[in-house]
Short mmCIF file of C-alpha atoms and ligand atoms in Angstrom, two decimals:
data_model
loop_
_atom_site.label_atom_id
_atom_site.label_comp_id
_atom_site.label_asym_id
_atom_site.label_seq_id
_atom_site.Cartn_x
_atom_site.Cartn_y
_atom_site.Cartn_z
CA MET N 1 8.59 35.15 11.98
CA SER N 2 12.38 34.73 11.33
CA ASN N 3 13.66 35.08 7.77
CA LYS N 4 14.77 31.55 7.85
CA ARG N 5 11.34 30.27 8.64
CA ARG N 6 9.75 32.54 6.06
CA GLU N 7 12.15 31.02 3.44
CA PHE N 8 11.25 27.63 4.50
CA LEU N 9 7.55 28.30 4.23
CA LYS N 10 7.99 29.85 0.74
CA LYS N 11 9.99 26.77 -0.36
CA THR N 12 7.35 24.48 1.02
CA ALA N 13 4.62 26.25 -0.71
CA VAL N 14 6.43 26.16 -4.07
CA SER N 15 7.36 22.52 -3.95
CA ALA N 16 3.87 21.65 -2.70
CA VAL N 17 2.23 23.38 -5.54
CA GLY N 18 4.59 21.61 -7.88
CA ALA N 19 3.35 18.36 -6.53
CA HIS N 20 -0.33 19.39 -6.80
CA ILE N 21 -0.58 19.58 -3.04
CA ILE N 22 -1.80 22.48 -0.83
CA PRO N 23 -0.02 22.17 2.52
CA ALA N 24 -2.12 22.74 5.70
CA TRP N 25 0.39 21.97 8.30
CA SER N 26 -1.19 21.16 11.59
CA TRP N 27 0.87 23.68 13.55
CA SER N 28 -0.43 26.55 11.50
CA LYS N 29 -3.82 26.54 13.16
CA GLN N 30 -5.19 26.29 16.62
CA VAL N 31 -7.25 23.05 16.99
CA ALA N 32 -9.42 22.16 20.00
CA PRO N 33 -7.82 19.31 21.88
CA SER N 34 -10.88 17.15 21.33
CA ASP N 35 -10.33 17.53 17.50
CA GLN N 36 -6.63 16.65 17.78
CA ILE N 37 -5.34 13.32 16.64
CA ASN N 38 -2.11 12.11 18.02
CA VAL N 39 -0.18 9.59 15.87
CA GLY N 40 2.89 7.41 15.99
CA LEU N 41 4.81 5.97 13.13
CA ILE N 42 6.32 2.44 13.16
CA GLY N 43 8.78 1.88 10.20
CA CYS N 44 10.05 5.28 9.04
CA ARG N 45 12.11 4.74 5.92
CA ASN N 46 10.06 4.96 2.86
CA ARG N 47 6.27 4.42 2.65
CA GLY N 48 5.68 4.90 6.39
CA TRP N 49 7.36 8.28 6.21
CA GLY N 50 5.29 9.28 3.17
CA VAL N 51 2.10 8.34 4.89
CA LEU N 52 3.05 10.26 8.05
CA ARG N 53 3.86 13.30 6.00
CA ASN N 54 0.51 13.02 4.41
CA GLN N 55 -1.21 12.81 7.84
CA LEU N 56 0.48 15.88 9.01
CA LYS N 57 -0.96 17.90 6.29
CA ASN N 58 -4.24 17.48 7.91
CA GLU N 59 -5.27 19.99 10.58
CA GLY N 60 -5.08 18.77 14.19
CA VAL N 61 -2.79 15.78 13.52
CA ARG N 62 0.29 15.66 15.88
CA CYS N 63 3.10 13.21 15.68
CA LEU N 64 3.95 12.05 19.17
CA GLY N 65 6.22 9.17 18.29
CA LEU N 66 8.62 7.75 15.73
CA CYS N 67 9.88 4.14 15.85
CA ASP N 68 12.45 2.28 13.82
CA VAL N 69 14.98 -0.41 14.37
CA ASP N 70 17.45 1.53 12.33
CA GLN N 71 18.73 4.39 14.49
CA ASN N 72 20.03 6.24 11.46
CA ILE N 73 16.66 6.43 9.80
CA LEU N 74 15.03 7.39 13.12
CA ASN N 75 17.50 10.31 13.55
CA GLU N 76 17.00 11.56 10.00
CA ARG N 77 13.17 11.46 10.13
CA ASN N 78 13.23 13.16 13.56
CA VAL N 79 15.09 16.12 12.14
CA GLN N 80 12.68 16.23 9.19
CA VAL N 81 9.54 16.16 11.37
CA HIS N 82 10.91 19.01 13.31
CA GLN N 83 11.90 20.97 10.24
CA GLU N 84 8.75 20.41 8.25
CA SER N 85 6.09 20.56 11.02
CA ASN N 86 7.75 21.93 14.12
CA GLN N 87 6.96 18.96 16.17
CA LYS N 88 9.15 16.94 18.58
CA PRO N 89 8.06 13.26 18.63
CA LYS N 90 9.61 10.77 21.14
CA LEU N 91 11.88 8.31 19.52
CA TYR N 92 11.59 4.57 20.03
CA LEU N 93 13.54 1.57 18.88
CA ASP N 94 10.89 -0.84 20.25
CA PHE N 95 7.31 -0.26 19.01
CA ARG N 96 5.87 -1.92 22.14
CA LYS N 97 7.21 1.00 24.21
CA MET N 98 5.62 3.51 21.89
CA LEU N 99 2.29 1.67 22.18
CA GLU N 100 2.32 2.28 25.95
CA ASP N 101 1.99 6.04 25.42
CA LYS N 102 -1.73 6.58 26.33
CA ASP N 103 -1.82 9.90 24.47
CA ILE N 104 -1.22 8.22 21.01
CA ASP N 105 -4.58 7.64 19.39
CA ALA N 106 -3.38 5.97 16.14
CA VAL N 107 -0.27 4.35 14.60
CA ILE N 108 0.86 3.99 11.10
CA ILE N 109 2.60 0.69 10.33
CA GLY N 110 5.08 1.12 7.48
CA THR N 111 7.27 -1.87 8.20
CA PRO N 112 8.07 -4.74 5.90
CA ASP N 113 5.12 -7.19 5.42
CA HIS N 114 6.40 -9.85 7.86
CA TRP N 115 5.85 -7.45 10.73
CA HIS N 116 2.31 -6.13 9.87
CA CYS N 117 0.41 -8.77 11.81
CA LEU N 118 2.12 -8.63 15.17
CA GLN N 119 2.31 -4.82 15.14
CA THR N 120 -1.31 -4.51 14.24
CA VAL N 121 -2.50 -6.98 16.85
CA TYR N 122 -0.43 -5.31 19.62
CA ALA N 123 -1.61 -1.82 18.54
CA CYS N 124 -5.30 -3.03 18.66
CA GLN N 125 -4.73 -4.53 22.06
CA ALA N 126 -3.29 -1.22 23.19
CA GLY N 127 -6.51 0.55 21.99
CA LYS N 128 -4.95 2.34 19.06
CA ASP N 129 -6.50 2.83 15.68
CA VAL N 130 -4.19 1.69 12.88
CA TYR N 131 -3.27 2.64 9.29
CA VAL N 132 -1.50 -0.54 8.19
CA GLU N 133 0.30 -0.84 4.81
CA LYS N 134 -0.46 -3.41 2.27
CA PRO N 135 -0.31 -6.26 1.60
CA LEU N 136 -2.10 -6.93 4.86
CA ALA N 137 0.41 -9.63 5.95
CA ASN N 138 2.85 -12.14 4.64
CA THR N 139 0.82 -15.27 5.28
CA ILE N 140 -2.93 -16.13 5.01
CA GLU N 141 -3.14 -17.16 8.76
CA GLU N 142 -1.68 -13.81 9.81
CA CYS N 143 -4.35 -11.99 7.67
CA ASN N 144 -7.07 -13.93 9.51
CA ILE N 145 -5.57 -13.25 12.83
CA MET N 146 -5.51 -9.57 12.09
CA VAL N 147 -9.25 -9.52 11.05
CA GLU N 148 -10.08 -11.18 14.37
CA ALA N 149 -8.01 -8.77 16.44
CA VAL N 150 -9.51 -5.72 14.76
CA ARG N 151 -13.08 -6.93 15.38
CA ARG N 152 -12.39 -8.11 18.87
CA TYR N 153 -10.82 -4.79 20.01
CA ASN N 154 -13.23 -2.79 17.85
CA ARG N 155 -10.64 -0.52 16.30
CA VAL N 156 -10.73 1.62 13.17
CA VAL N 157 -8.23 0.13 10.79
CA GLN N 158 -7.54 1.44 7.23
CA VAL N 159 -5.47 -0.88 5.04
CA GLY N 160 -3.04 1.15 2.86
CA GLN N 161 -4.72 0.20 -0.47
CA GLN N 162 -5.25 3.85 -1.35
CA GLN N 163 -6.94 3.03 -4.69
CA ARG N 164 -10.15 2.37 -2.64
CA SER N 165 -10.19 6.11 -2.04
CA SER N 166 -9.20 7.33 -5.47
CA ALA N 167 -11.41 9.56 -7.61
CA VAL N 168 -10.27 7.89 -10.82
CA TRP N 169 -11.01 4.27 -9.65
CA THR N 170 -14.31 5.32 -8.03
CA GLU N 171 -15.45 6.91 -11.32
CA ALA N 172 -14.37 3.90 -13.33
CA MET N 173 -16.22 1.57 -10.92
CA ARG N 174 -19.41 3.62 -11.24
CA PHE N 175 -19.17 3.33 -15.03
CA ILE N 176 -18.51 -0.34 -14.85
CA LYS N 177 -21.35 -0.95 -12.50
CA SER N 178 -23.74 1.09 -14.64
CA GLY N 179 -23.76 -1.85 -17.07
CA LYS N 180 -22.39 0.34 -19.92
CA LEU N 181 -19.71 -2.14 -20.77
CA GLY N 182 -22.32 -4.86 -21.16
CA THR N 183 -21.65 -8.23 -19.40
CA LEU N 184 -18.26 -8.04 -17.69
CA ARG N 185 -16.59 -11.30 -18.55
CA LYS N 186 -12.81 -10.77 -17.97
CA VAL N 187 -10.63 -8.55 -15.99
CA ASN N 188 -7.00 -8.61 -17.27
CA ILE N 189 -4.44 -7.13 -14.96
CA TRP N 190 -0.68 -6.55 -15.55
CA ALA N 191 2.16 -4.96 -13.51
CA ASN N 192 5.71 -4.98 -14.72
CA PHE N 193 8.20 -2.59 -13.05
CA ASN N 194 11.99 -2.58 -12.94
CA TYR N 195 12.23 -2.92 -9.20
CA GLY N 196 10.55 -6.36 -9.38
CA ILE N 197 13.82 -8.09 -10.03
CA GLY N 198 15.47 -7.04 -6.76
CA SER N 199 18.88 -5.51 -6.28
CA PRO N 200 22.26 -6.77 -7.50
CA LYS N 201 23.58 -9.86 -5.68
CA GLN N 202 25.95 -9.19 -2.78
CA PRO N 203 27.72 -11.38 -0.23
CA ASP N 204 26.59 -11.42 3.44
CA ALA N 205 28.09 -8.48 5.44
CA ALA N 206 28.34 -7.06 8.90
CA VAL N 207 25.21 -5.52 10.28
CA PRO N 208 25.30 -1.76 9.67
CA GLN N 209 25.88 0.36 12.72
CA GLY N 210 22.79 1.55 14.43
CA VAL N 211 20.66 -1.35 13.03
CA ASP N 212 18.98 -3.81 15.38
CA PHE N 213 18.87 -6.62 12.76
CA ASP N 214 17.36 -9.19 15.16
CA PHE N 215 14.46 -6.79 15.66
CA TRP N 216 14.22 -6.16 11.92
CA LEU N 217 13.97 -9.93 11.38
CA GLY N 218 11.40 -10.33 14.19
CA PRO N 219 9.05 -13.30 13.37
CA ALA N 220 11.09 -14.26 10.34
CA PRO N 221 13.81 -16.97 10.45
CA LEU N 222 17.30 -15.95 11.90
CA ARG N 223 19.93 -15.44 9.28
CA SER N 224 23.09 -13.45 8.68
CA PHE N 225 22.73 -9.91 7.27
CA ASN N 226 22.74 -9.38 3.51
CA PRO N 227 22.23 -5.89 2.08
CA ALA N 228 20.32 -7.22 -0.91
CA ARG N 229 17.53 -8.48 1.41
CA PHE N 230 17.18 -5.55 3.66
CA HIS N 231 15.72 -1.93 3.29
CA GLY N 232 13.49 -1.89 0.26
CA SER N 233 14.61 -5.08 -1.43
CA TRP N 234 13.30 -7.45 1.34
CA ARG N 235 10.04 -7.73 -0.74
CA HIS N 236 11.71 -10.27 -3.13
CA PHE N 237 12.30 -12.89 -0.42
CA TRP N 238 9.59 -15.23 0.86
CA ASP N 239 10.38 -14.70 4.59
CA TYR N 240 9.45 -11.07 4.23
CA GLY N 241 7.25 -10.49 1.17
CA GLY N 242 5.77 -11.86 -2.05
CA GLY N 243 7.41 -9.89 -4.92
CA LEU N 244 5.30 -8.07 -7.50
CA MET N 245 2.53 -10.68 -7.06
CA THR N 246 1.61 -9.34 -3.63
CA ASP N 247 3.21 -5.86 -3.73
CA TRP N 248 1.12 -4.68 -6.69
CA GLY N 249 -1.27 -7.60 -6.82
CA VAL N 250 -3.29 -6.40 -3.78
CA HIS N 251 -3.61 -2.95 -5.26
CA LEU N 252 -4.85 -4.13 -8.74
CA ILE N 253 -6.58 -7.51 -8.06
CA ASP N 254 -8.62 -5.48 -5.55
CA MET N 255 -10.02 -3.40 -8.56
CA ALA N 256 -11.27 -6.73 -10.14
CA LEU N 257 -12.97 -7.67 -6.90
CA TRP N 258 -14.48 -4.24 -6.36
CA ALA N 259 -15.94 -4.31 -9.90
CA LYS N 260 -18.26 -7.16 -8.86
CA ASP N 261 -18.24 -6.41 -5.14
CA VAL N 262 -16.64 -9.81 -4.40
CA THR N 263 -16.12 -10.27 -0.71
CA HIS N 264 -15.02 -13.95 -0.44
CA ALA N 265 -11.68 -15.77 -0.66
CA PRO N 266 -10.53 -17.19 -3.92
CA THR N 267 -11.87 -20.74 -4.75
CA THR N 268 -9.43 -21.92 -7.44
CA VAL N 269 -6.13 -20.41 -8.62
CA MET N 270 -3.97 -21.61 -11.50
CA ALA N 271 -0.51 -20.15 -11.83
CA TYR N 272 2.79 -20.25 -13.59
CA GLY N 273 5.83 -18.48 -12.03
CA GLU N 274 9.52 -18.73 -12.74
CA ASN N 275 12.79 -16.79 -12.59
CA LEU N 276 13.88 -16.45 -16.26
CA SER N 277 16.02 -13.39 -16.34
CA PHE N 278 18.38 -11.01 -14.61
CA GLU N 279 20.47 -13.68 -12.92
CA ASP N 280 22.78 -11.13 -11.24
CA TYR N 281 19.96 -9.83 -9.21
CA ALA N 282 19.06 -11.34 -5.73
CA ARG N 283 15.51 -12.56 -5.34
CA GLU N 284 13.44 -15.71 -4.59
CA THR N 285 10.10 -14.23 -5.81
CA TYR N 286 9.33 -14.83 -9.47
CA ASP N 287 10.21 -12.30 -12.15
CA THR N 288 7.75 -13.84 -14.53
CA MET N 289 4.20 -14.90 -13.54
CA SER N 290 0.78 -15.63 -15.07
CA VAL N 291 -2.16 -16.37 -12.85
CA ILE N 292 -5.76 -17.27 -13.59
CA TYR N 293 -8.63 -16.82 -11.00
CA PRO N 294 -11.88 -18.39 -12.41
CA MET N 295 -14.76 -16.57 -10.58
CA GLU N 296 -18.50 -17.36 -10.55
CA ASP N 297 -19.37 -15.35 -13.71
CA TYR N 298 -16.09 -13.89 -14.93
CA VAL N 299 -12.42 -14.53 -14.88
CA ILE N 300 -9.51 -12.47 -13.51
CA THR N 301 -6.02 -12.86 -14.96
CA TRP N 302 -2.73 -11.51 -13.65
CA GLN N 303 0.54 -11.06 -15.54
CA HIS N 304 3.90 -9.65 -14.50
CA ALA N 305 7.29 -9.43 -16.09
CA ALA N 306 9.55 -7.81 -13.67
CA GLY N 307 12.45 -5.72 -14.99
CA LEU N 308 10.35 -4.19 -17.69
CA GLN N 309 9.13 -0.67 -17.71
CA ASN N 310 6.23 -0.92 -20.16
CA GLY N 311 3.22 -3.10 -20.92
CA PRO N 312 -0.05 -3.32 -22.88
CA TYR N 313 -1.48 0.05 -24.02
CA ASN N 314 1.95 1.55 -23.34
CA MET N 315 1.22 1.29 -19.60
CA LEU N 316 3.52 -0.14 -17.04
CA TYR N 317 0.62 -1.48 -15.08
CA GLY N 318 -3.14 -1.41 -15.65
CA VAL N 319 -6.36 -3.16 -15.51
CA GLU N 320 -8.56 -4.00 -18.46
CA PHE N 321 -12.26 -4.71 -17.80
CA VAL N 322 -13.59 -6.62 -20.82
CA GLY N 323 -17.35 -6.34 -21.42
CA ASP N 324 -19.58 -7.35 -24.35
CA LYS N 325 -20.18 -3.85 -25.41
CA ALA N 326 -16.90 -2.25 -24.54
CA THR N 327 -13.58 -2.56 -22.71
CA LEU N 328 -12.46 -0.04 -19.96
CA VAL N 329 -8.79 0.27 -19.25
CA ALA N 330 -7.60 2.03 -16.10
CA ASN N 331 -4.58 2.92 -14.13
CA ARG N 332 -4.13 5.45 -11.22
CA GLU N 333 -4.10 8.44 -13.55
CA LYS N 334 -6.89 7.76 -16.04
CA TRP N 335 -9.44 5.46 -17.41
CA MET N 336 -10.67 5.11 -20.96
CA VAL N 337 -13.37 3.20 -22.77
CA ASN N 338 -12.94 1.41 -26.14
CA PRO N 339 -16.38 0.45 -27.53
CA GLU N 340 -16.81 -2.71 -29.61
CA ASP N 341 -18.77 -0.91 -32.25
CA LYS N 342 -16.74 2.14 -32.95
CA SER N 343 -19.62 3.90 -34.79
CA LYS N 344 -21.87 3.72 -31.73
CA SER N 345 -21.67 6.11 -28.86
CA ILE N 346 -21.77 4.40 -25.46
CA ASP N 347 -23.03 7.44 -23.62
CA LYS N 348 -22.11 11.03 -23.14
CA GLU N 349 -18.85 10.08 -21.38
CA LYS N 350 -17.58 8.59 -24.68
CA SER N 351 -17.06 12.18 -25.85
CA GLN N 352 -14.44 12.34 -23.12
CA PRO N 353 -12.67 9.12 -23.83
CA GLU N 354 -10.10 9.80 -21.19
CA SER N 355 -10.88 11.03 -17.69
CA LYS N 356 -7.88 12.61 -16.19
CA HIS N 357 -7.55 13.66 -12.61
CA LYS N 358 -4.97 16.22 -11.79
CA GLU N 359 -6.68 17.79 -8.95
CA VAL N 360 -5.23 18.81 -5.60
CA LEU N 361 -5.73 15.59 -3.70
CA ASN N 362 -4.00 12.35 -4.66
CA ASP N 363 -5.22 8.86 -3.75
CA THR N 364 -3.14 8.77 -0.52
CA ASP N 365 -4.36 12.20 0.57
CA LEU N 366 -7.94 11.01 0.24
CA HIS N 367 -7.37 7.70 1.84
CA MET N 368 -5.65 9.43 4.78
CA GLN N 369 -8.49 11.92 5.13
CA ASN N 370 -10.97 9.10 5.14
CA PHE N 371 -8.93 7.37 7.95
CA LEU N 372 -8.90 10.51 10.04
CA GLU N 373 -12.54 11.04 9.57
CA CYS N 374 -13.28 7.49 10.64
CA ILE N 375 -11.19 7.77 13.75
CA LYS N 376 -13.59 10.54 14.80
CA SER N 377 -16.89 9.06 13.46
CA ARG N 378 -15.97 5.36 14.29
CA GLU N 379 -17.29 4.40 10.86
CA GLU N 380 -15.76 1.86 8.54
CA PRO N 381 -12.90 3.27 6.52
CA ASN N 382 -12.77 2.79 2.65
CA CYS N 383 -10.42 -0.16 2.81
CA THR N 384 -11.54 -2.33 5.64
CA ILE N 385 -9.47 -5.11 7.24
CA GLU N 386 -11.78 -7.60 5.36
CA ASN N 387 -10.95 -5.87 2.02
CA GLY N 388 -7.33 -6.12 2.83
CA ARG N 389 -7.51 -9.75 3.86
CA ASN N 390 -9.58 -10.99 0.91
CA VAL N 391 -7.28 -9.53 -1.72
CA SER N 392 -4.17 -10.61 0.08
CA LEU N 393 -5.51 -14.14 -0.08
CA TYR N 394 -5.79 -13.87 -3.86
CA ALA N 395 -2.29 -12.54 -4.29
CA HIS N 396 -0.68 -15.01 -1.84
CA MET N 397 -2.55 -17.94 -3.50
CA GLY N 398 -0.95 -16.97 -6.81
CA ASN N 399 2.53 -17.48 -5.22
CA LEU N 400 1.45 -20.48 -3.27
CA ALA N 401 0.02 -22.34 -6.32
CA VAL N 402 3.50 -22.06 -7.87
CA ARG N 403 5.50 -22.82 -4.74
CA SER N 404 3.37 -25.86 -3.96
CA GLY N 405 4.65 -27.32 -7.25
CA GLU N 406 1.05 -28.03 -8.31
CA GLY N 407 0.31 -24.97 -10.37
CA LYS N 408 -3.26 -25.21 -9.21
CA LEU N 409 -4.87 -24.71 -5.82
CA VAL N 410 -8.49 -25.21 -4.78
CA TRP N 411 -9.54 -23.53 -1.62
N1 NAD D 501 0.47 1.66 -0.43
C1 NAD D 501 1.49 1.86 -1.26
O1 NAD D 501 1.29 2.37 -2.36
C2 NAD D 501 2.82 1.35 -0.86
C3 NAD D 501 4.03 1.84 -1.48
C4 NAD D 501 5.25 1.41 -1.02
C5 NAD D 501 5.26 0.48 0.13
N2 NAD D 501 4.14 0.05 0.66
C6 NAD D 501 4.22 -0.94 1.75
O2 NAD D 501 4.77 -0.26 2.94
C7 NAD D 501 5.48 -1.18 3.71
C8 NAD D 501 6.93 -0.68 3.86
O3 NAD D 501 7.57 -0.70 2.67
P1 NAD D 501 8.90 0.25 2.36
O4 NAD D 501 9.10 0.31 0.93
O5 NAD D 501 8.67 1.56 3.08
O6 NAD D 501 10.01 -0.61 3.15
P2 NAD D 501 11.46 -0.03 3.69
O7 NAD D 501 12.25 -1.22 3.81
O8 NAD D 501 11.87 1.13 2.82
O9 NAD D 501 11.08 0.56 5.12
C9 NAD D 501 10.60 -0.23 6.16
C10 NAD D 501 11.11 0.43 7.49
O10 NAD D 501 10.60 -0.32 8.51
C11 NAD D 501 11.71 -0.46 9.53
N3 NAD D 501 11.46 -1.61 10.40
C12 NAD D 501 11.61 -2.90 10.13
N4 NAD D 501 11.32 -3.72 11.15
C13 NAD D 501 10.88 -2.83 12.12
C14 NAD D 501 10.36 -2.98 13.42
N5 NAD D 501 10.26 -4.23 13.97
N6 NAD D 501 10.04 -1.85 14.21
C15 NAD D 501 10.21 -0.72 13.63
N7 NAD D 501 10.66 -0.47 12.38
C16 NAD D 501 11.01 -1.52 11.66
C17 NAD D 501 12.98 -0.52 8.70
O11 NAD D 501 14.06 -0.26 9.42
C18 NAD D 501 12.59 0.51 7.61
O12 NAD D 501 12.99 1.79 8.08
C19 NAD D 501 5.45 -2.54 2.89
O13 NAD D 501 4.38 -3.30 3.48
C20 NAD D 501 5.06 -2.11 1.51
O14 NAD D 501 4.36 -3.11 0.78
C21 NAD D 501 2.93 0.51 0.24
#
C-alpha cells in the first residue's frame, strides 16, 4: 500500500469516527458477484451525492454510473468517487443513456422535485430498482403515476424519507402506540429554517458553461436562466418545488400519519400562506404558513416561518404529539415526554425523559441498508411508494389550498 493511500485511509477513518460513522468501503472486501449491487446516480450535486456515498459504505455496492446535466458537478463527483472508493463510473449527461446499461441494478434519483416522476418511471420501465428523493413529485398527478409504474413494473422503490428507518422515530412511535400518552388528539408540527426564504434576488444571466439548462428544466416551462432559481434554490419556485411546506412537510407530516397508521389521502385542508418578510430574497413559495388537517379522530397542524432558526421548545423543527395523559415531543435526535400530572410517573421510561441516539448509524445509513436488503429480498422497503405519495398529497394540498385562493380544499 502506498504512503499516499495509507494517509488517505487514516484521514477517512478519523473523519468518519468524528461523524459517528464506521466506513466499510466496498472495495475493501471481496464480494461474490451475486451479492454485488451496481448502482447509478442521477443528480450528483447535494443530496444525491450524500446518498450515493452512503450506499458505497455498504459492502458489495459498486457505482457504475454518474449522471448530471451540469458537467462541472459531474467531473467533480467523478474525481471524488475515484478518490474515496477507487471506482470508475461511466459519466452521463442524459439519464436515459445510463438506464440502458444492463449491469446497473438500481438508481438513486437526487434531482430537483420536478424531475422525480419521469426519471422514476423510466427507471422502472428499464427494470431498475430506485431510491428516489422526497417529496415524491411536484404534483399530485405525478405521484399517482409513479405509484402505478412501481406496481406495474414490480420494482423495489424506497422513497428518501429516512425518518421511516430512524431509531428515534421508531422508538417514539412505539411509545405513542402503546397508549401511554392517553388519547392522541393533536399533532402539532413546525419547521422554520433560514434556507426557506430562498437566495438573494439576482437578474437573469447567461447559462453557466457546462450546464445543459434545457435538460435541467425538463418538464418545467421554458424560461431564461436565473441563478436564484437554480442549484439548491429551485425549491422556492412552484415549477420545481413547494418550499418548506413540501421540503420538510413530507418528513414531518409523515410522522403524524405514522402515529395512527393513516394510509389515505387528506380529506379536508385549511391553510394560510403569505410572503411577509425578506423581500430581497427570491421565492414564490410562502415564507409564512399555517395549515390544519382535520382527521377522523385527531387533528394535524403545520406551521412554518422561513428565515428563523428557532421554534417551540427551542427546536428549529419538531413534532408535538398531544395526548390526554402526556405530550411527546420529538425531532431527529431525541424524544421526550411531558406528563400532564407531573407527580405521576407514566412508566419506567419517564425516568429517562430524553432518549438520545448517538450510535453509529444515522437515519440515512439505516434507510439505505434497508433499501439494499430489499433489493435482495424483494420485500417492501420502510418507505414505500404509497407512503411517499400519501404524505406528498398532504403537503401539496397545503400549498394548493392557499394558491387556489380558497384557503380550504375538500378532497
Ligand atoms: N431526504 C433528505 O433529507 C433530503 C435532503 C436534501 C434534499 N433532498 C431532496 O433531494 C433532491 C435534490 O435536492 P438537492 O438539494 O440535492 O438539489 P441540488 O440542486 O443541490 O442538486 C440537484 C442536482 O440534480 C442535477 N439535475 C437536474 N436536472 C437533472 C437531470 N435532468 N438529469 C440529471 N441531473 C439533473 C442538478 O444539476 C444538480 O446537480 C430534492 O428532491 C430534495 O428535496 C432530500
